[in-house]
PDB file of C-alpha atoms in Angstrom:
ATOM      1  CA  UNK A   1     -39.090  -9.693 -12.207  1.00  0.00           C
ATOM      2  CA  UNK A   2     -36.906 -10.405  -9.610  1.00  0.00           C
ATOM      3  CA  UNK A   3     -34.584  -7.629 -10.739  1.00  0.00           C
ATOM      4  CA  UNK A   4     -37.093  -5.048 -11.038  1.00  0.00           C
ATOM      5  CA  UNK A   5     -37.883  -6.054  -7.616  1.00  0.00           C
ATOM      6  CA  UNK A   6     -34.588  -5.533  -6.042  1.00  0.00           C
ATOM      7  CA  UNK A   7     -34.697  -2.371  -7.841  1.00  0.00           C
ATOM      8  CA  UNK A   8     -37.985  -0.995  -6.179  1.00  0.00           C
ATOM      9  CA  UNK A   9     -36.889  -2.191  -2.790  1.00  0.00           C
ATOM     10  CA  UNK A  10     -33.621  -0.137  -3.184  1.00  0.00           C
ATOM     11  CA  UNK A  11     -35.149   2.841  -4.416  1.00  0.00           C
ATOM     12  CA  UNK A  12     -37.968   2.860  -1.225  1.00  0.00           C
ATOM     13  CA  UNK A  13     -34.389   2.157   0.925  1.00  0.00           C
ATOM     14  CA  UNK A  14     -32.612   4.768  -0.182  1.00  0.00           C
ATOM     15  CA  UNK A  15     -35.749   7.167  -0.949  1.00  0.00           C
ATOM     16  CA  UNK A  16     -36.009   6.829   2.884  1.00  0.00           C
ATOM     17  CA  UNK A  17     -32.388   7.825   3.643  1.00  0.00           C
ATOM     18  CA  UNK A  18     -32.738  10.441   1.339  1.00  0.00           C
ATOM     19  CA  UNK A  19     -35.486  11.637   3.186  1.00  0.00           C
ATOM     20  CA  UNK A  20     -33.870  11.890   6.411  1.00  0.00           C
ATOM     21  CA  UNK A  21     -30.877  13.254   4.817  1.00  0.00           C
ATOM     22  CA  UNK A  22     -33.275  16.484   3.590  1.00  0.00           C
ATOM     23  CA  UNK A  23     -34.347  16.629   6.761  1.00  0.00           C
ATOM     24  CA  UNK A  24     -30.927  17.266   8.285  1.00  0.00           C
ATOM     25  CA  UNK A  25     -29.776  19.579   5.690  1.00  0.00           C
ATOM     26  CA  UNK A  26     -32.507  21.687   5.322  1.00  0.00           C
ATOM     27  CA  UNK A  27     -31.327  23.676   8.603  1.00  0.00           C
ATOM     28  CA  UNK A  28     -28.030  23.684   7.965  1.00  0.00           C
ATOM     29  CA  UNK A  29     -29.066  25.445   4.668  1.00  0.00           C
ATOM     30  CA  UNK A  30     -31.469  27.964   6.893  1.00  0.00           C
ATOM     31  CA  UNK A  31     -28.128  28.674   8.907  1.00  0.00           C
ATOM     32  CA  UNK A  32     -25.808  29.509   6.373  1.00  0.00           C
ATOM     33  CA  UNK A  33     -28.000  32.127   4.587  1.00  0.00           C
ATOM     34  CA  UNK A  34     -28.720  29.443   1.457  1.00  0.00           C
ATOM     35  CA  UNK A  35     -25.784  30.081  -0.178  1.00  0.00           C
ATOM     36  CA  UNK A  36     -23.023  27.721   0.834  1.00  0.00           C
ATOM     37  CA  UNK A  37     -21.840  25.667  -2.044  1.00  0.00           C
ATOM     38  CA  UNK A  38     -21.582  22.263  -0.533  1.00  0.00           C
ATOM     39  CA  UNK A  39     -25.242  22.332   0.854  1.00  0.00           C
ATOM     40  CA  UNK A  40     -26.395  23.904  -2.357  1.00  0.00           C
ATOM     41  CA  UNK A  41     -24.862  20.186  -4.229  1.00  0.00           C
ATOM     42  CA  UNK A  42     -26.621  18.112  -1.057  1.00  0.00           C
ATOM     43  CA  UNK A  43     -29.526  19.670  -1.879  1.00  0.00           C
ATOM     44  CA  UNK A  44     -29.501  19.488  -5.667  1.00  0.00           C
ATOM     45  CA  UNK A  45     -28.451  15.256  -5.328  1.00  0.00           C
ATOM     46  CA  UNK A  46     -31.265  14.899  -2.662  1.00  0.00           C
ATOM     47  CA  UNK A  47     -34.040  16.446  -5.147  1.00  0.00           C
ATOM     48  CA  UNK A  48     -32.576  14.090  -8.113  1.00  0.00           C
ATOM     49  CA  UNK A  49     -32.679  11.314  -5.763  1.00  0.00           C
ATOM     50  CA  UNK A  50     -36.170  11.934  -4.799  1.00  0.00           C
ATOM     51  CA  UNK A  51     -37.402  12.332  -8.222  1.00  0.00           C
ATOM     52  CA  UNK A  52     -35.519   8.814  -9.376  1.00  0.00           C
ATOM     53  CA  UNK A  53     -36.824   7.379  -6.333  1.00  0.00           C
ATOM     54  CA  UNK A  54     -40.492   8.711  -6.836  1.00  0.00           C
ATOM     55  CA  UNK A  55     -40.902   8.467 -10.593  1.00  0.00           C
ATOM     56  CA  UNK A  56     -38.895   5.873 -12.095  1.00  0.00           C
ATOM     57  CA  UNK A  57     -38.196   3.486  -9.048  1.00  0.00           C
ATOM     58  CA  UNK A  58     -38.633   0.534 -11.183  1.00  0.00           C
ATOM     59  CA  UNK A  59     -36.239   1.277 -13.851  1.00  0.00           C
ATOM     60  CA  UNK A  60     -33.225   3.407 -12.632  1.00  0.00           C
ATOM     61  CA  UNK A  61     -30.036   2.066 -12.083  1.00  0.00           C
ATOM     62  CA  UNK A  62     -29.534   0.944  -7.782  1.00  0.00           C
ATOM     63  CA  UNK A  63     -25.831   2.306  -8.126  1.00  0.00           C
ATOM     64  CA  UNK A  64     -26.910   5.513  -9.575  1.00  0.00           C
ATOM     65  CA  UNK A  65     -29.297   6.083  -6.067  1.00  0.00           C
ATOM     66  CA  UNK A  66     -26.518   5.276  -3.797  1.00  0.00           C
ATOM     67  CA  UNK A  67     -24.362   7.782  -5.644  1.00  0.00           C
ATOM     68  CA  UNK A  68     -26.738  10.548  -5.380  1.00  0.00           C
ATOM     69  CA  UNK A  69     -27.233   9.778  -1.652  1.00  0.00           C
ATOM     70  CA  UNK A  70     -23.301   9.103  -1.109  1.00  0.00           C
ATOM     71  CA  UNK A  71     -22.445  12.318  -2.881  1.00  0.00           C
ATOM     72  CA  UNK A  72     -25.214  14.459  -0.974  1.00  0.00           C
ATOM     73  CA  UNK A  73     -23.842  12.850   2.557  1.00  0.00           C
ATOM     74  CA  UNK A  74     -19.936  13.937   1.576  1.00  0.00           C
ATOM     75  CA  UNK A  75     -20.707  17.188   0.372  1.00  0.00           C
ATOM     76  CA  UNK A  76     -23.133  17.813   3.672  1.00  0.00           C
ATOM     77  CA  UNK A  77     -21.229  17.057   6.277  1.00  0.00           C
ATOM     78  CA  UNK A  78     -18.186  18.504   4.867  1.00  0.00           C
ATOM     79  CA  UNK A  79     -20.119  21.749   5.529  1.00  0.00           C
ATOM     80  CA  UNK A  80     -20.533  20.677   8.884  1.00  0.00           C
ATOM     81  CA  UNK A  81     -16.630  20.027   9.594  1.00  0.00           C
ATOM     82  CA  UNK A  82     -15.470  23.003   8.203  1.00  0.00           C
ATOM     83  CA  UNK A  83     -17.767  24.329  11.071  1.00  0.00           C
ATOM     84  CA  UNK A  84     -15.837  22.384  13.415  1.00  0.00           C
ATOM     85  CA  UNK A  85     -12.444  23.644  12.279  1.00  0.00           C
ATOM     86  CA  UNK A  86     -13.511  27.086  12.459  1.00  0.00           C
ATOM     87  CA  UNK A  87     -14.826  26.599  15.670  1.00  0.00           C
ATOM     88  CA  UNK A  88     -11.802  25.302  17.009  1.00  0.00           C
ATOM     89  CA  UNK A  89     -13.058  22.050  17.878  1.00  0.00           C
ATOM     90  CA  UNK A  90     -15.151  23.289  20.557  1.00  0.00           C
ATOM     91  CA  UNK A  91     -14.012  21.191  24.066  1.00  0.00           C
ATOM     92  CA  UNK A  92     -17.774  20.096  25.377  1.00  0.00           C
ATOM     93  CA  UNK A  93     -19.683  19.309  22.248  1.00  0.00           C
ATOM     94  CA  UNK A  94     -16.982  18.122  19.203  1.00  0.00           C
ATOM     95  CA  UNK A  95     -16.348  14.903  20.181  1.00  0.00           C
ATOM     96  CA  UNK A  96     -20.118  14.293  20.301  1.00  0.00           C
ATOM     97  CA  UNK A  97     -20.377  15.967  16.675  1.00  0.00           C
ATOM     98  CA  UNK A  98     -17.217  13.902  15.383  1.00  0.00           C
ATOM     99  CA  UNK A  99     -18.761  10.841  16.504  1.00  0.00           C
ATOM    100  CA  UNK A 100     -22.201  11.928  14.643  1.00  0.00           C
ATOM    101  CA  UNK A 101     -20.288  12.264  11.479  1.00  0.00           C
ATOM    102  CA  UNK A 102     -18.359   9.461  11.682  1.00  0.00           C
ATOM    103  CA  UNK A 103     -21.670   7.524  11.793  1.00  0.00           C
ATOM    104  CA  UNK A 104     -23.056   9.640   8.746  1.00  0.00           C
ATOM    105  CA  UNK A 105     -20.404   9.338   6.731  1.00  0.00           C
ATOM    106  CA  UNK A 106     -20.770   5.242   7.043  1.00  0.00           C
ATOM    107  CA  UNK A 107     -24.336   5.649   5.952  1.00  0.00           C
ATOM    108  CA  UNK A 108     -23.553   4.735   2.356  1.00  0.00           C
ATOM    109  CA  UNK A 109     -21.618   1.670   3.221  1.00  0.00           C
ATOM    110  CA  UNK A 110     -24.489   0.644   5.737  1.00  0.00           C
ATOM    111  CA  UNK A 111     -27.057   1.004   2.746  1.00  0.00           C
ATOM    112  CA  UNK A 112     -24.820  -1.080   0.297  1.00  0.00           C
ATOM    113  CA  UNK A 113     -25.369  -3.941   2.700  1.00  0.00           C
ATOM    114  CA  UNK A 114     -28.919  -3.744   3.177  1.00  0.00           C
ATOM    115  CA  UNK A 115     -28.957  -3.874  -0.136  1.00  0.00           C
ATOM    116  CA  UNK A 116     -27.490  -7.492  -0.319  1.00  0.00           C
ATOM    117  CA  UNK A 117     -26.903  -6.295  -4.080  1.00  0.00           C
ATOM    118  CA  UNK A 118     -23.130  -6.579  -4.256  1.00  0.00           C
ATOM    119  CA  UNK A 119     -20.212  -8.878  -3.063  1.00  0.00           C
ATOM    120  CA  UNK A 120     -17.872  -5.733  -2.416  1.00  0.00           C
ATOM    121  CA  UNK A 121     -18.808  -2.017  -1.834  1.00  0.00           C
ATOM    122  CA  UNK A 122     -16.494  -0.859  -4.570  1.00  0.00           C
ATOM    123  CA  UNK A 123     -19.160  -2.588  -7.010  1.00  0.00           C
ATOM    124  CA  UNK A 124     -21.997  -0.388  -6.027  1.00  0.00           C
ATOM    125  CA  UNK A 125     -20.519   2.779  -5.211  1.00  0.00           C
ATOM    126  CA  UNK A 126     -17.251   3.242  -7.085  1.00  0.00           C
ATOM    127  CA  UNK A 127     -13.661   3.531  -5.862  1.00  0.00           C
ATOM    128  CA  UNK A 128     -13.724   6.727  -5.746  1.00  0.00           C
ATOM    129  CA  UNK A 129     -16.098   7.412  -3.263  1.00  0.00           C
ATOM    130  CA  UNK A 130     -15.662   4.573  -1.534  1.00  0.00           C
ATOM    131  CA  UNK A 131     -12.332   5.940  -0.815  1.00  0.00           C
ATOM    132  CA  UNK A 132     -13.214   9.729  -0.308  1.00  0.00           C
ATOM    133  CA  UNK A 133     -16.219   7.858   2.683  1.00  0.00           C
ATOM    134  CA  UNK A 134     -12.735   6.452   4.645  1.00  0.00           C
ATOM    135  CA  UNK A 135     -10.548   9.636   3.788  1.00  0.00           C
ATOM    136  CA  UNK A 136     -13.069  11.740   5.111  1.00  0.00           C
ATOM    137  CA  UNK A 137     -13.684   9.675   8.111  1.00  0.00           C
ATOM    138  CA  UNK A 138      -9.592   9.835   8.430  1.00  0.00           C
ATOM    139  CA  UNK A 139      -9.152  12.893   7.662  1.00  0.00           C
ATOM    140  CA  UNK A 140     -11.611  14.323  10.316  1.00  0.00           C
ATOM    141  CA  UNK A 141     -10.376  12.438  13.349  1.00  0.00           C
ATOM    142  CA  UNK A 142      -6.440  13.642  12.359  1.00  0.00           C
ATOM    143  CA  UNK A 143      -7.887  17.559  12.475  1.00  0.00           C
ATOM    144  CA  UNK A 144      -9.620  16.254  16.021  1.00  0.00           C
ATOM    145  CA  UNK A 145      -6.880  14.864  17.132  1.00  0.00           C
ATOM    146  CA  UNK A 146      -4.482  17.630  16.017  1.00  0.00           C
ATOM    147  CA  UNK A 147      -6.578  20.285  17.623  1.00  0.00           C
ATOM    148  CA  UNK A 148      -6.960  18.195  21.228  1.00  0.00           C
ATOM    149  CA  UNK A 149      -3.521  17.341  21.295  1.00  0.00           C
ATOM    150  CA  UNK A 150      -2.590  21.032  21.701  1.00  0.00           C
ATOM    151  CA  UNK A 151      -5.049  21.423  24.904  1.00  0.00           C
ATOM    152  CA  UNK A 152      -2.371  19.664  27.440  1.00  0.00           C
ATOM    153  CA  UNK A 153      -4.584  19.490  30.017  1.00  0.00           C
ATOM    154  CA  UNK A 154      -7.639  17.963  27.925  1.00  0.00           C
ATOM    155  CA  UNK A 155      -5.153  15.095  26.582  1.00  0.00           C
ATOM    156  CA  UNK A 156      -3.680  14.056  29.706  1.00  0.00           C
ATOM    157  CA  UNK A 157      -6.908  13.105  31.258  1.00  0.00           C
ATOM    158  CA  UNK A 158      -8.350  11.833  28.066  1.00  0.00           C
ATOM    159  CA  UNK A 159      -5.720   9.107  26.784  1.00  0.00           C
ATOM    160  CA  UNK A 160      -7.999   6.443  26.207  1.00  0.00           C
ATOM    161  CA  UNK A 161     -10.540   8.671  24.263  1.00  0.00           C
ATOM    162  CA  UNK A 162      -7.210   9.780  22.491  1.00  0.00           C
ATOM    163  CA  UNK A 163      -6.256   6.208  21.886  1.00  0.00           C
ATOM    164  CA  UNK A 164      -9.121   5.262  19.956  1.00  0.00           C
ATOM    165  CA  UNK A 165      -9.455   8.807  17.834  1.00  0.00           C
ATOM    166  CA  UNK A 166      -6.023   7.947  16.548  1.00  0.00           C
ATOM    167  CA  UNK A 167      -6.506   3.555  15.957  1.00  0.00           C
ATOM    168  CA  UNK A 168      -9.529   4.288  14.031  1.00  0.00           C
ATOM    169  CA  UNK A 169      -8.236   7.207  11.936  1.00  0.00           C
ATOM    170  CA  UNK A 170      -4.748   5.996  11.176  1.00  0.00           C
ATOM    171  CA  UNK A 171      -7.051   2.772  10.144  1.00  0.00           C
ATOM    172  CA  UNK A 172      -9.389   4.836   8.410  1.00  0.00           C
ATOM    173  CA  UNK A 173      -6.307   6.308   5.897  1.00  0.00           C
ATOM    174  CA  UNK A 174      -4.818   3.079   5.709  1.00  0.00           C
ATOM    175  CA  UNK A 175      -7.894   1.408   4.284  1.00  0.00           C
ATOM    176  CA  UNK A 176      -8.208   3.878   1.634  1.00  0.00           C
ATOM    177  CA  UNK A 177      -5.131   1.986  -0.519  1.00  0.00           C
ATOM    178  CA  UNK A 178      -6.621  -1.544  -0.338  1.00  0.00           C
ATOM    179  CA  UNK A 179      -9.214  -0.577  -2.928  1.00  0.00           C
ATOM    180  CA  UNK A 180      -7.086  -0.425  -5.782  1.00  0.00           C
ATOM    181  CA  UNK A 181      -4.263  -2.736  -7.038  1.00  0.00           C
ATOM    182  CA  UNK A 182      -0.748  -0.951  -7.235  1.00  0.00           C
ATOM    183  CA  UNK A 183       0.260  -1.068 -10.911  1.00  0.00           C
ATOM    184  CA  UNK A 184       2.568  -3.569 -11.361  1.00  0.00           C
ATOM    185  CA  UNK A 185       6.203  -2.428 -12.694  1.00  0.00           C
ATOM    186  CA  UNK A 186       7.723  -4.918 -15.854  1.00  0.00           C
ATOM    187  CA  UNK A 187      10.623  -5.048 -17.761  1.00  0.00           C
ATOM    188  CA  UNK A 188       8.967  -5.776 -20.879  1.00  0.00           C
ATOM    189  CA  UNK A 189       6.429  -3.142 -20.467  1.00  0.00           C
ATOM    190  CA  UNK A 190       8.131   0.557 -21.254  1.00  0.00           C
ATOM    191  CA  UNK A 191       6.038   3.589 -20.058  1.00  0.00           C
ATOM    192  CA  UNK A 192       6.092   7.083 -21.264  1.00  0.00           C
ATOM    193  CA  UNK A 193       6.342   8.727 -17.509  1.00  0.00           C
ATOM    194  CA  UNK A 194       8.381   6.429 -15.437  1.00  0.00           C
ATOM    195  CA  UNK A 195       7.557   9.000 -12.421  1.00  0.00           C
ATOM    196  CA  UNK A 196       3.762   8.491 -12.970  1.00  0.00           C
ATOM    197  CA  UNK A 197       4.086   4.575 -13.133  1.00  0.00           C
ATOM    198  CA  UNK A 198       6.263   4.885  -9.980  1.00  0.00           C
ATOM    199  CA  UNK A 199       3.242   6.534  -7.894  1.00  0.00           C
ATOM    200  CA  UNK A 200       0.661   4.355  -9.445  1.00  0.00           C
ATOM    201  CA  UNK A 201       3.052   1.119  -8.364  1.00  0.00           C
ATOM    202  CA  UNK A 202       3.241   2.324  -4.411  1.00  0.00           C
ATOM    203  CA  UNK A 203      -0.542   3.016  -4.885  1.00  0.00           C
ATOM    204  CA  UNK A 204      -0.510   6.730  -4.996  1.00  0.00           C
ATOM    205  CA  UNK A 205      -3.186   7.673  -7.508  1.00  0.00           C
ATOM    206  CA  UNK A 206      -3.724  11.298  -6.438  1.00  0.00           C
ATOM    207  CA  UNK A 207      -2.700  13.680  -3.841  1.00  0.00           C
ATOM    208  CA  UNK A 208      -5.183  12.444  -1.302  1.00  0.00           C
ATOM    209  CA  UNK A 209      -2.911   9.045  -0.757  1.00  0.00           C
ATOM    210  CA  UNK A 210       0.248  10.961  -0.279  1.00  0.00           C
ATOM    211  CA  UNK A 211      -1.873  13.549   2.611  1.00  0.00           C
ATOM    212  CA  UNK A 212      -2.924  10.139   3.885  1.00  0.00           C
ATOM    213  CA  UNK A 213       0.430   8.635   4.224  1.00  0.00           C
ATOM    214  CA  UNK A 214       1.825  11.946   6.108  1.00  0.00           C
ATOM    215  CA  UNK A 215      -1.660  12.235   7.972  1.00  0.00           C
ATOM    216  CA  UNK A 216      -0.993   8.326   9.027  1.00  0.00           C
ATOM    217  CA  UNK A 217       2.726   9.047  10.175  1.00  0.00           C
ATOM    218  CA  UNK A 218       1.497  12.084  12.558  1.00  0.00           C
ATOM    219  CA  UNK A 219      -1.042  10.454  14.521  1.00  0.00           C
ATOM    220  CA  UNK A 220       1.374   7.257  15.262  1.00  0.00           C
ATOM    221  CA  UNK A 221       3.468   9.941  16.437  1.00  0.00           C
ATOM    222  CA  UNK A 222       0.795  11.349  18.658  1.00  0.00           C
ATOM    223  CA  UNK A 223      -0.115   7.681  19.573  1.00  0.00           C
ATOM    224  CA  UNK A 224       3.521   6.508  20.716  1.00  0.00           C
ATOM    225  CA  UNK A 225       4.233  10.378  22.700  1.00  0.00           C
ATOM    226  CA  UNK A 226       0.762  10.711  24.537  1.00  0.00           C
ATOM    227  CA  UNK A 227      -0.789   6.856  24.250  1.00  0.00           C
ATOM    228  CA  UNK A 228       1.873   4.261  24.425  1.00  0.00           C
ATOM    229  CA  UNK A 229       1.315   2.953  28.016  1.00  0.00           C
ATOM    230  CA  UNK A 230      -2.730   3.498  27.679  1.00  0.00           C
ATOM    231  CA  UNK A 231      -4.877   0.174  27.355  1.00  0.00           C
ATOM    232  CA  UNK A 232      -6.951   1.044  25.104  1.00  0.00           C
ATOM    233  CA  UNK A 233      -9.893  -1.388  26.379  1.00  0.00           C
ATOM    234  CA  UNK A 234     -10.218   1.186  28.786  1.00  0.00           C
ATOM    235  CA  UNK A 235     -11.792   3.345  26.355  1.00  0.00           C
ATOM    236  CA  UNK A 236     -15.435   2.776  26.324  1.00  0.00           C
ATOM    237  CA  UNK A 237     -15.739   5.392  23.230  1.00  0.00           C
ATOM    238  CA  UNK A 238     -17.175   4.161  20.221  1.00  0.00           C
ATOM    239  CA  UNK A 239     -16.804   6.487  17.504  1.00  0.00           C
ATOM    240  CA  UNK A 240     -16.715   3.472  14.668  1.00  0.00           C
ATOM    241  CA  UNK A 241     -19.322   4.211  12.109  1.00  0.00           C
ATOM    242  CA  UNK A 242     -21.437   1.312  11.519  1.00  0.00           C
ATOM    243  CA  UNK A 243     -20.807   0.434   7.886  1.00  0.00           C
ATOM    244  CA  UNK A 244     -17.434  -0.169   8.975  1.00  0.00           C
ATOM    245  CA  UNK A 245     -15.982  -2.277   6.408  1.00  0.00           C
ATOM    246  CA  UNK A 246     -12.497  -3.202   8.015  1.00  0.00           C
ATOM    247  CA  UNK A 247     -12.992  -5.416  10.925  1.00  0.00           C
ATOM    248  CA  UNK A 248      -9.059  -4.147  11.690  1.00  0.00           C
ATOM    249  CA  UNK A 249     -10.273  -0.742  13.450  1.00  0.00           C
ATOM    250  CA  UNK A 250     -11.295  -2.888  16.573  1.00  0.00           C
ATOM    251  CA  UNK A 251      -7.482  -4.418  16.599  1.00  0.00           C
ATOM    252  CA  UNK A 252      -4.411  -1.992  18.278  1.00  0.00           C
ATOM    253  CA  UNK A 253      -2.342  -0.791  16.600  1.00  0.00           C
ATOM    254  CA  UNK A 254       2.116  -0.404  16.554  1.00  0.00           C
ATOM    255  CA  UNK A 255       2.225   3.258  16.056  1.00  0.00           C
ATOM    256  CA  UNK A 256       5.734   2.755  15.435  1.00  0.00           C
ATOM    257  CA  UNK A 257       5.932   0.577  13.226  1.00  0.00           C
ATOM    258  CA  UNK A 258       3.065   1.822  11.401  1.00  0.00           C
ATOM    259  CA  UNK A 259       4.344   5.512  11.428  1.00  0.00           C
ATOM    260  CA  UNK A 260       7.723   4.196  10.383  1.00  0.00           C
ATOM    261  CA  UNK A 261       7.004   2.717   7.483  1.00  0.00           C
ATOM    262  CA  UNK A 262       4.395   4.972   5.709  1.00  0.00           C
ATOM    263  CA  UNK A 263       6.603   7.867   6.545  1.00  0.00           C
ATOM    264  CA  UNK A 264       9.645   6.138   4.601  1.00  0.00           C
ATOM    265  CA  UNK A 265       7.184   5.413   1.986  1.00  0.00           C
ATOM    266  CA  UNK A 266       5.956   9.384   2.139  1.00  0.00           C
ATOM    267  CA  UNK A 267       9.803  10.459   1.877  1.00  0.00           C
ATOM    268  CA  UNK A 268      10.529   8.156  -0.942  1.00  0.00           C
ATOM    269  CA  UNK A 269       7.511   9.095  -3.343  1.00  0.00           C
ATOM    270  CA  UNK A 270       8.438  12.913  -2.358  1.00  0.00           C
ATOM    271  CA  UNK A 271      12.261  12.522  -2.612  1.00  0.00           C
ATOM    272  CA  UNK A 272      11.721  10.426  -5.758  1.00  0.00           C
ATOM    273  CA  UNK A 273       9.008  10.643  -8.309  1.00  0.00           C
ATOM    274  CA  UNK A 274       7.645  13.522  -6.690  1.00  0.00           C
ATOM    275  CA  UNK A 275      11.021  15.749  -6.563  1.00  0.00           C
ATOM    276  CA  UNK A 276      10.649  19.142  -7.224  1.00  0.00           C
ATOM    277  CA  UNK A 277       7.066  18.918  -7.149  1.00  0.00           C
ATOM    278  CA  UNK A 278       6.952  21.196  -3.267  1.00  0.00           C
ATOM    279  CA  UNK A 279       6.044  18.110  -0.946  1.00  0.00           C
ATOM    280  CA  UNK A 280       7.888  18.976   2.393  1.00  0.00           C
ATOM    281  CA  UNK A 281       9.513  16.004   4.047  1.00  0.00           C
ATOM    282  CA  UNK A 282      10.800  17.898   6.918  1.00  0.00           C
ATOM    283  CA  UNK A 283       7.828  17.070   9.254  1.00  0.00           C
ATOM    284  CA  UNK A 284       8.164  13.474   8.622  1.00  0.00           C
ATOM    285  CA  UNK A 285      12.105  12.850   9.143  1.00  0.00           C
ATOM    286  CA  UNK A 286      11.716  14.926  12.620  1.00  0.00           C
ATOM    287  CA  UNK A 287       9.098  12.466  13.469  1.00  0.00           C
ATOM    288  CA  UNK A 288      11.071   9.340  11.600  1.00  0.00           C
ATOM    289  CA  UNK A 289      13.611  10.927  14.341  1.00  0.00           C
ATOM    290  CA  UNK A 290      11.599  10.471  17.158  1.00  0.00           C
ATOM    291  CA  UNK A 291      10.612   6.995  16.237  1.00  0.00           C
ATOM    292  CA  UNK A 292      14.525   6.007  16.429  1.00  0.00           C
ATOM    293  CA  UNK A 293      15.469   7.546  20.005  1.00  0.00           C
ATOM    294  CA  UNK A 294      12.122   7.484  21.316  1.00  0.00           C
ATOM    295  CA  UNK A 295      12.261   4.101  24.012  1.00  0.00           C
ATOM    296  CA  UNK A 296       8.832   3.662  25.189  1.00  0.00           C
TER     297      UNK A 296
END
């Protein structure tokens, strides 16, 4: 009974995010003309999660509900930052909007806990979304960052703001390989694709990581040229999500010593089991460059 109950109070939880969820979307649909893929899978989860939640409430799976409403939230407000891309980042409303989305995208994690279900996330909602919820949330402040950094005038009175866009991203990417466990490499154990067991050892399990790693290595360059000599408890910006699972995003960060190692990493995996395979490493020694002779 106690189960069942659990299982009823998670459904009327996440029935309610759902709700709000439908809400959002259902303008966003209205704008695009109806027929934008990603809000056309929002809106297909959000029904199935509505009729789960409605029908069945006592009986389905809590994991499956958190799934629908995870995948619905990722494939929604990717929608909304390809708007933001093609808009260029607009200069008086994006960082707003990139804060919103930040916050959205934590949703699931924020859910999970109110649940009180699970020891660890991963349980609940998988490792693969789990690690698509930070990659996103990475991924979006690196394309905010890259954009503002371009707009000298915006960045050079804006270092702080800055500061923290490029701490919580780089952490952000860097959480996404603590979910998995590196395969570990033995001499007694022989494997038909050493190159494959190579990636899976430095934790590379798909081309997301390695766009991570280089994603990680740019912003600690933008960090150490535009933010070295910024305090960053002058920033007053929150743009932390709260289901923040890493309690490291509120520590600063060494962006060179961050950058320098993932981007030695990157060059290795491209140089090495990836060889051949058309990953550029040309960005990352310039910036591997910069890291050397650059004396801040």
């Amino acid at each position: 009974m106690a189960a069942v109950g659990k299982g009823c109070r998670v459904a009327r939880l996440v029935g309610h995010r759902g709700h709000w969820a439908l809400a959002r979307l259902l303008p966003l649909r209205d704008a695009a003309g109806g027929d934008d893929i990603f809000l056309i899978q929002a809106s297909t989860s959000l029904e199935k999660l509505k009729v789960l939640c409605e029908e069945d409430e006592e009986n389905v799976n809590p994991s499956i509900l958190i799934k629908l409403y995870t995948q619905a939230i990722l494939d929604m407000t990717y929608y909304e930052e390809n708007k933001l891309v093609d808009e260029d980042f607009p200069e008086d409303t994006s960082l707003p909007k990139v804060k919103e989305l930040i916050t959205i995208l934590s949703e699931p994690e924020v859910v999970v806990k109110e649940t009180d279900l699970y020891a660890k996330h991963s349980d609940m909602l998988g490792t693969e979304l789990l690690e698509c919820l930070y990659w996103r949330r990475g991924a979006l402040l690196y394309m905010y960052c890259h954009t503002v950094t371009e707009r000298e005038e915006w960045q050079s009175t804006n270092i702080g703001v800055l500061r923290k866009c490029l701490t919580d991203g780089i952490n952000y990417l860097l959480q996404m390989f603590k979910f998995r466990c590196p395969l570990q490499l033995n001499e007694d154990v022989s494997f038909q694709d050493m190159d494959t067991a190579k990636l899976l050892s430095e934790g590379v399990f798909s081309d997301t990581h390695l766009l991570a790693m280089m994603y990680s290595g740019e912003m600690c360059y933008w960090g150490l040229k535009y933010c070295v000599n910024e305090d960053s408890e002058n920033c007053d910006i929150d743009i932390n999500g709260p289901g923040t699972s890493s309690t490291s995003l509120e520590e600063s960060l060494d962006f060179r010593e961050i950058g320098e190692k993932i981007l030695r990493k990157y060059i290795s995996i491209c140089e090495g089991p990836l060889k051949g395979q058309s990953w550029n490493t040309t960005n990352a020694k310039q910036i591997l460059d910069f890291f050397q002779h650059c004396h801040h």
